Each structure stands twice: as C-alpha cells, then as structure tokens.
PDB file of C-alpha atoms in Angstrom:
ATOM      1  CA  UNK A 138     -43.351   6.170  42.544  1.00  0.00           C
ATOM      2  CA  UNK A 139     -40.026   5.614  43.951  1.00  0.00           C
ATOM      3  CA  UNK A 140     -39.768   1.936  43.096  1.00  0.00           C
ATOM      4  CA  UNK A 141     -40.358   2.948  39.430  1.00  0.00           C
ATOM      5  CA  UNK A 142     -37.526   5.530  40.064  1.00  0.00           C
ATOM      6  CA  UNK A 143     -35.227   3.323  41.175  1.00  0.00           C
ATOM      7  CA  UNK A 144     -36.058   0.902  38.290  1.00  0.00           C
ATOM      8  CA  UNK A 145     -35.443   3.955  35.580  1.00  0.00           C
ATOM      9  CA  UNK A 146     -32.191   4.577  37.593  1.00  0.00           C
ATOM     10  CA  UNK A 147     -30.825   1.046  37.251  1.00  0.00           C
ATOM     11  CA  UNK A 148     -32.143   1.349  33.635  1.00  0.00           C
ATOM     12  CA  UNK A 149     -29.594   3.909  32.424  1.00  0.00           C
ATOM     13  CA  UNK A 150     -26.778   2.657  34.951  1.00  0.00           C
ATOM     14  CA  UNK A 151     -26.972  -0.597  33.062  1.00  0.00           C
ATOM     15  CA  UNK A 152     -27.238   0.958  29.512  1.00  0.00           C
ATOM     16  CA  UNK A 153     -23.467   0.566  28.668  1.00  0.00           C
ATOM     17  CA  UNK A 154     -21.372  -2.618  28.349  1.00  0.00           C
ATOM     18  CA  UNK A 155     -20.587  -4.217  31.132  1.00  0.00           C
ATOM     19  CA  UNK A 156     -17.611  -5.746  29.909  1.00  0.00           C
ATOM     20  CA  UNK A 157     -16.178  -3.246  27.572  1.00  0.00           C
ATOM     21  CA  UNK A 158     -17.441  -0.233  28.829  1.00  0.00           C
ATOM     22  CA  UNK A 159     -19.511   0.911  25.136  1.00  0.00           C
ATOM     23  CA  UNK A 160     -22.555   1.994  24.710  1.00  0.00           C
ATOM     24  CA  UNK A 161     -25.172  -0.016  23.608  1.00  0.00           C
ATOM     25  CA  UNK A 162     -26.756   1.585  20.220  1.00  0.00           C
ATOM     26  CA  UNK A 163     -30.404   2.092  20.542  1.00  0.00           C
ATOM     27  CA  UNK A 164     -30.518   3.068  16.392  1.00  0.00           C
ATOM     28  CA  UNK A 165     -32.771   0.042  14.772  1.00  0.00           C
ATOM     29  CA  UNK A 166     -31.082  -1.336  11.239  1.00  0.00           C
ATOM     30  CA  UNK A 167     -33.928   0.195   9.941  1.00  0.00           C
ATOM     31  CA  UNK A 168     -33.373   3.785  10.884  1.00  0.00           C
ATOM     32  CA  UNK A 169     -29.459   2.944  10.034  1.00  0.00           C
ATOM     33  CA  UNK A 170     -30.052   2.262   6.760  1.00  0.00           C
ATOM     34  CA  UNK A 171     -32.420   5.909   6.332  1.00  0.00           C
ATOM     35  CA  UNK A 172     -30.022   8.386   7.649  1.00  0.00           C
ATOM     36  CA  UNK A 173     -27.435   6.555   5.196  1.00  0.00           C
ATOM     37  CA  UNK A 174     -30.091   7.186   2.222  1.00  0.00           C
ATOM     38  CA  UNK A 175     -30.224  10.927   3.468  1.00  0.00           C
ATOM     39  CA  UNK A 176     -26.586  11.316   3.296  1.00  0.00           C
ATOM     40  CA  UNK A 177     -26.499   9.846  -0.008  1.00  0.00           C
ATOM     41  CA  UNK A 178     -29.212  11.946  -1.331  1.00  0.00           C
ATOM     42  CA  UNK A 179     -27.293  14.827   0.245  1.00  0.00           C
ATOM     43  CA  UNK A 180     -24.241  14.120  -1.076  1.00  0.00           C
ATOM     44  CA  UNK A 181     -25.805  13.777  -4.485  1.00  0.00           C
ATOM     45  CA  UNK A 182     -26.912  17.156  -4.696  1.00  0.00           C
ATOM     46  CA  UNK A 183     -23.094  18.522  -4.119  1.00  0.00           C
ATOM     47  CA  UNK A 184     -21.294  15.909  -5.734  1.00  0.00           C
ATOM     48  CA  UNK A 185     -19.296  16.500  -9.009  1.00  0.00           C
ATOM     49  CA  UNK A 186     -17.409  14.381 -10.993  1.00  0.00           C
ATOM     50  CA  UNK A 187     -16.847  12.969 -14.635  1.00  0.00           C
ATOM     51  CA  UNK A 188     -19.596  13.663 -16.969  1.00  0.00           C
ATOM     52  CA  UNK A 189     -18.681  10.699 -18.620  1.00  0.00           C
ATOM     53  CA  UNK A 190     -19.316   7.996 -16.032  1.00  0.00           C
ATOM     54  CA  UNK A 191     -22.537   6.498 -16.848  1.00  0.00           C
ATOM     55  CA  UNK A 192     -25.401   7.310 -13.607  1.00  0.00           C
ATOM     56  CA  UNK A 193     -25.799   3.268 -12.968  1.00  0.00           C
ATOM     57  CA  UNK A 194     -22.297   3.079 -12.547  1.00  0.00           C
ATOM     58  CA  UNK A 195     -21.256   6.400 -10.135  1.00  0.00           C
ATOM     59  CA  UNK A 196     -20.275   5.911  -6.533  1.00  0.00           C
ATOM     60  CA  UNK A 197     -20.616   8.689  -4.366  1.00  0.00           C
ATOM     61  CA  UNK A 198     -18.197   9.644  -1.482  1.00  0.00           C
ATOM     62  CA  UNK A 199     -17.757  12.822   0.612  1.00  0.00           C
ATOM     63  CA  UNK A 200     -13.749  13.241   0.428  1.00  0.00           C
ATOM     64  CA  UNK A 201     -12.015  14.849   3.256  1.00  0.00           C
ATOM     65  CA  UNK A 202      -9.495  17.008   1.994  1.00  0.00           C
ATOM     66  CA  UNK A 203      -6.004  16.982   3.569  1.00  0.00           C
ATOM     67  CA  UNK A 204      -4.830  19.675   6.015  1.00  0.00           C
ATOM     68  CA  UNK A 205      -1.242  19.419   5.773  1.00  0.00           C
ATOM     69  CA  UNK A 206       1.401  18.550   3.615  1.00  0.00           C
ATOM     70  CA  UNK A 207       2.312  20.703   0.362  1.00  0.00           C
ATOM     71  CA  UNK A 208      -1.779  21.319  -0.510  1.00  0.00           C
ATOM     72  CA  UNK A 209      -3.321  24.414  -2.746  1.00  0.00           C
ATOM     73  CA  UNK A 210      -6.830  23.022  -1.593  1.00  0.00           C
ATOM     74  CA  UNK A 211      -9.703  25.772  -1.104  1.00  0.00           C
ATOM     75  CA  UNK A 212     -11.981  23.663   1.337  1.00  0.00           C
ATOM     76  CA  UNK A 213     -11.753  20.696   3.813  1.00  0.00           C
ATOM     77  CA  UNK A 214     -14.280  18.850   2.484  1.00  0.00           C
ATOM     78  CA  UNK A 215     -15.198  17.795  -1.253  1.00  0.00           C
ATOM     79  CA  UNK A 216     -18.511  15.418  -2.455  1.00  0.00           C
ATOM     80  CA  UNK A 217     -17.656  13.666  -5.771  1.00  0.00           C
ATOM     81  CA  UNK A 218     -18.473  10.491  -7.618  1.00  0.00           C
ATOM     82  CA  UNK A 219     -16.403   8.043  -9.726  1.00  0.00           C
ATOM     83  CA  UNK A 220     -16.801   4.763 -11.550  1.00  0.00           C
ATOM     84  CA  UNK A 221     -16.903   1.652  -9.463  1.00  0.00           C
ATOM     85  CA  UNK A 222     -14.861  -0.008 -11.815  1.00  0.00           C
ATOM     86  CA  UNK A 223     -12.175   2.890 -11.077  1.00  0.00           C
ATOM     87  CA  UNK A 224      -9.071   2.136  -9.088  1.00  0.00           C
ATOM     88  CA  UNK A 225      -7.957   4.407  -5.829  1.00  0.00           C
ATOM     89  CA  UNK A 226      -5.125   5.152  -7.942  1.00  0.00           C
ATOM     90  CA  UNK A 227      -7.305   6.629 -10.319  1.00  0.00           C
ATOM     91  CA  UNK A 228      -9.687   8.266  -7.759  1.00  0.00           C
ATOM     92  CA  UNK A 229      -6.683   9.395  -5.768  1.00  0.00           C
ATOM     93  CA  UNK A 230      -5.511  11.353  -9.265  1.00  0.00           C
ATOM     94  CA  UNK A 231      -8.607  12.657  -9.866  1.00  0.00           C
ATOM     95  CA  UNK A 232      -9.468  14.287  -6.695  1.00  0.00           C
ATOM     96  CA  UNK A 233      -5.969  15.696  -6.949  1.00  0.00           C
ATOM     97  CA  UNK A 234      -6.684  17.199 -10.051  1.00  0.00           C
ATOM     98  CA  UNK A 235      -9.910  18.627  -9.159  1.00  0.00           C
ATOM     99  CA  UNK A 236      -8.917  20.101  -5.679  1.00  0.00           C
ATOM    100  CA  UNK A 237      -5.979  21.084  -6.598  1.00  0.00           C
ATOM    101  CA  UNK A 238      -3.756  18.997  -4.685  1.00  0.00           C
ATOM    102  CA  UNK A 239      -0.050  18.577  -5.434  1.00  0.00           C
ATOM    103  CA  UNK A 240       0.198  15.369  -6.315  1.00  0.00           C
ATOM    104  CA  UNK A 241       3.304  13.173  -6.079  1.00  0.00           C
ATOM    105  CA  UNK A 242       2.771   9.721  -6.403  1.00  0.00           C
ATOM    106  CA  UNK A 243       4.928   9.028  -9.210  1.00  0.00           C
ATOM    107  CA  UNK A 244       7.828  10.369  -7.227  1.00  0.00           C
ATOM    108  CA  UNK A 245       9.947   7.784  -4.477  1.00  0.00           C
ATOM    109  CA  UNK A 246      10.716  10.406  -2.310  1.00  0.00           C
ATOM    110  CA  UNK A 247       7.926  12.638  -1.902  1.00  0.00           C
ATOM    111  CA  UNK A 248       4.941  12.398   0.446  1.00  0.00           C
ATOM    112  CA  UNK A 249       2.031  10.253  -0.759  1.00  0.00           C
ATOM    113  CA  UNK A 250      -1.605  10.896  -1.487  1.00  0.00           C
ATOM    114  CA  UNK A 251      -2.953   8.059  -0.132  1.00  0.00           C
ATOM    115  CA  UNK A 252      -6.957   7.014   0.532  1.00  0.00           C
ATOM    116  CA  UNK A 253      -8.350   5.345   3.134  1.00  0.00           C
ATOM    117  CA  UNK A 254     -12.353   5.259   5.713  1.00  0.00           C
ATOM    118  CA  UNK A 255     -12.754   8.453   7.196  1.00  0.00           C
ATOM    119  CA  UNK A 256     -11.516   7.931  10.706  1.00  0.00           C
ATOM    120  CA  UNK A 257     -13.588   7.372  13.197  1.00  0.00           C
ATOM    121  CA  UNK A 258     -12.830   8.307  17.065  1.00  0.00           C
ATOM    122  CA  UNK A 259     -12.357   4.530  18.215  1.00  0.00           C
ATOM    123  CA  UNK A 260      -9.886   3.770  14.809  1.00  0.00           C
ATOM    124  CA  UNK A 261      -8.013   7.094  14.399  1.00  0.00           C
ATOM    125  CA  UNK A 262      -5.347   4.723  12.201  1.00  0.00           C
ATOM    126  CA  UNK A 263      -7.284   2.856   9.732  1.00  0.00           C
ATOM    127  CA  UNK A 264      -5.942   0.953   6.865  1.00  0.00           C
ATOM    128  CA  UNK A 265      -4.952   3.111   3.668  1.00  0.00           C
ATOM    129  CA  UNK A 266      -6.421   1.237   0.517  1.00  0.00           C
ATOM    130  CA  UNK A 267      -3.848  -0.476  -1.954  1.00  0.00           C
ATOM    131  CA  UNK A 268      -3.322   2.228  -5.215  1.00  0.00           C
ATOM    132  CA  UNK A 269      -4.785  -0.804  -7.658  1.00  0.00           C
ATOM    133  CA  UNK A 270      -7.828  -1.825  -5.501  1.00  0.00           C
ATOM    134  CA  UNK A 271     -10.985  -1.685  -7.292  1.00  0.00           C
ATOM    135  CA  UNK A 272     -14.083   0.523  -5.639  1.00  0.00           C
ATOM    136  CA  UNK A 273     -16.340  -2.224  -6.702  1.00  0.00           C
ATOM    137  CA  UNK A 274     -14.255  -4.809  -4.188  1.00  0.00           C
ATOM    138  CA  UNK A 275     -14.122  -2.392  -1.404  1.00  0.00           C
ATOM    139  CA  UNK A 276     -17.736  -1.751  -1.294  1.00  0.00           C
ATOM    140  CA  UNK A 277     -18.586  -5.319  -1.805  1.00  0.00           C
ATOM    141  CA  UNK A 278     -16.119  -6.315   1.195  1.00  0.00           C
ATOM    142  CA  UNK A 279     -17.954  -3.890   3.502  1.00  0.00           C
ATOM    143  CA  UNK A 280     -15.367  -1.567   4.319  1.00  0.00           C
ATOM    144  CA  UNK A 281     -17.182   1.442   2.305  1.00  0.00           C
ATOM    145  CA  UNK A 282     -20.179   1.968   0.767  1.00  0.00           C
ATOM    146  CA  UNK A 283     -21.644   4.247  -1.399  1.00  0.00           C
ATOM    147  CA  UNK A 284     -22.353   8.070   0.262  1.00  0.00           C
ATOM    148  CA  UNK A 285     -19.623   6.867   2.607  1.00  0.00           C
ATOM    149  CA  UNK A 286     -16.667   9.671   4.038  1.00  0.00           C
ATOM    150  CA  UNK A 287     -13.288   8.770   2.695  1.00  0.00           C
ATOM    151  CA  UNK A 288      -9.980  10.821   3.538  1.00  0.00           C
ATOM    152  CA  UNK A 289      -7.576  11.947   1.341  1.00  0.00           C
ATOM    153  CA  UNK A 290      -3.844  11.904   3.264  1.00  0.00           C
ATOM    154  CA  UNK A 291      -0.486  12.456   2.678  1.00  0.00           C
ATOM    155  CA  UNK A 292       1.510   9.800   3.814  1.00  0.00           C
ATOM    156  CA  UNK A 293       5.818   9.555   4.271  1.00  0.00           C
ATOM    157  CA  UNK A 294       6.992   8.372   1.299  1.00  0.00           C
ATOM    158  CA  UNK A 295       8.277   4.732   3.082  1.00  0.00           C
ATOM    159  CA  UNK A 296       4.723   3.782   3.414  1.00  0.00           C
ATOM    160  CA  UNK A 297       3.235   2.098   0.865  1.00  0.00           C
ATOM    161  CA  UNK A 298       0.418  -1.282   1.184  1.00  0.00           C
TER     162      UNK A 298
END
C-alpha cells in the first residue's frame, strides 16, 4: 500500500514540464475537437448577423466587446457571424455598427478599433489582424477558427499593422 502511494505521489510531482515548468494537457484531440463543436453549437444559437450571408458561407465568432475607450456598448460580450470572404475591416465596421461602438477608423488621430485572438493568460499581447486580411486566410493559417473568441480593442492611433 505504501509503495503504490509513493508511486501515485511521484505520479503527480512529475505531471508538469520539467523543463518549462507547464502542465502537461491530459485533453485527447478527440475530446478537443467536441468541446470546440459545443461552443460552436452554442454560439450558434446567440449569434446574429447579416441575413444576407448565405449559411455555407457564415463564420461564427464570440466578440469581446471593448471596456474602455469612447464605447456606447450595452454588454461585454457579443456572438455574431460574417462572411468568410469578409475583410476585418469590414467585420470591424460591422460589429461597430451593431454594438454601438464609436467607430473611428477613418480618422488619423483617433483611437482605433482594431481585431485580434482573444487573449489568452500566457499571450496577453497578441497580434492585431491587418484591416484588409481576409477571414478565409486567417482560419486557414490556424490562428482562428470558426466558434473561436475574438476581441474587439481600441488601439492609439500610431499603431497600425
């Protein structure tokens, strides 16, 4: 009994990185790849968007709303779909509109709406996306995919990719 102690004790001791000091993830691909389905579906339900974007075309994202700069937005949080064949330009303008945001982007000096991957604790500053990037190249690069969290930012005015 206490050797198979000791063994479940060295277990979890051992259950991080060595090296780096991580965690080791114990989800499979397989259950991955379901609890991003169930997101989807859930985001589905919620999502709005224009009527006029065909169903075999629509991208879903869950949008985090800003929480500062010069905003009129009612929540935090905001499911919608666009066209993949959209820019962010175009899906910046469009959550804008429909939230409510002051937008702008057409001004040199102002702060800018900008897009960019939710942030995640272990990249806090990811990469804003370029205002004529396509949705269909960023999802086939990998760096989003569809039912994935997005944030909506105002940036300084300086900034641009």
């Amino acid at each position: 009994m206490e050797a198979t102690a000791h063994h479940v004790k060295n277990i979890i001791s051992n259950s991080g990185n060595s090296k780096t000091g991580k965690q080791i993830s114990t989800k499979s691909k397989k259950s991955t790849a379901l609890s991003n389905k169930i997101a989807l579906m859930k985001i589905k339900s919620s999502a709005k968007g224009d009527a006029g974007v065909p169903v075999e075309s629509r991208v879903y994202f869950s949008i985090l709303l800003p929480s500062n700069g010069p905003s009129s937005a009612s929540s935090k949080c905001s499911n919608m779909w666009f066209d993949q064949e959209w820019t962010v330009g175009r899906v910046v303008d469009c959550v804008s509109k429909s939230a409510n945001l002051r937008n702008d982007n057409n001004r040199e000096t102002s702060p800018k709406l900008m897009l960019r991957a939710a942030s995640l604790p272990e990249d806090p500053e990811s990469e804003y996306f370029s205002m004529n990037m396509k949705l269909v190249d960023i999802i086939s690069s990998g760096t989003l995919h569809n039912g994935s969290s997005v944030e909506l930012c105002y940036v300084d005015g300086a900034y641009l990719p």
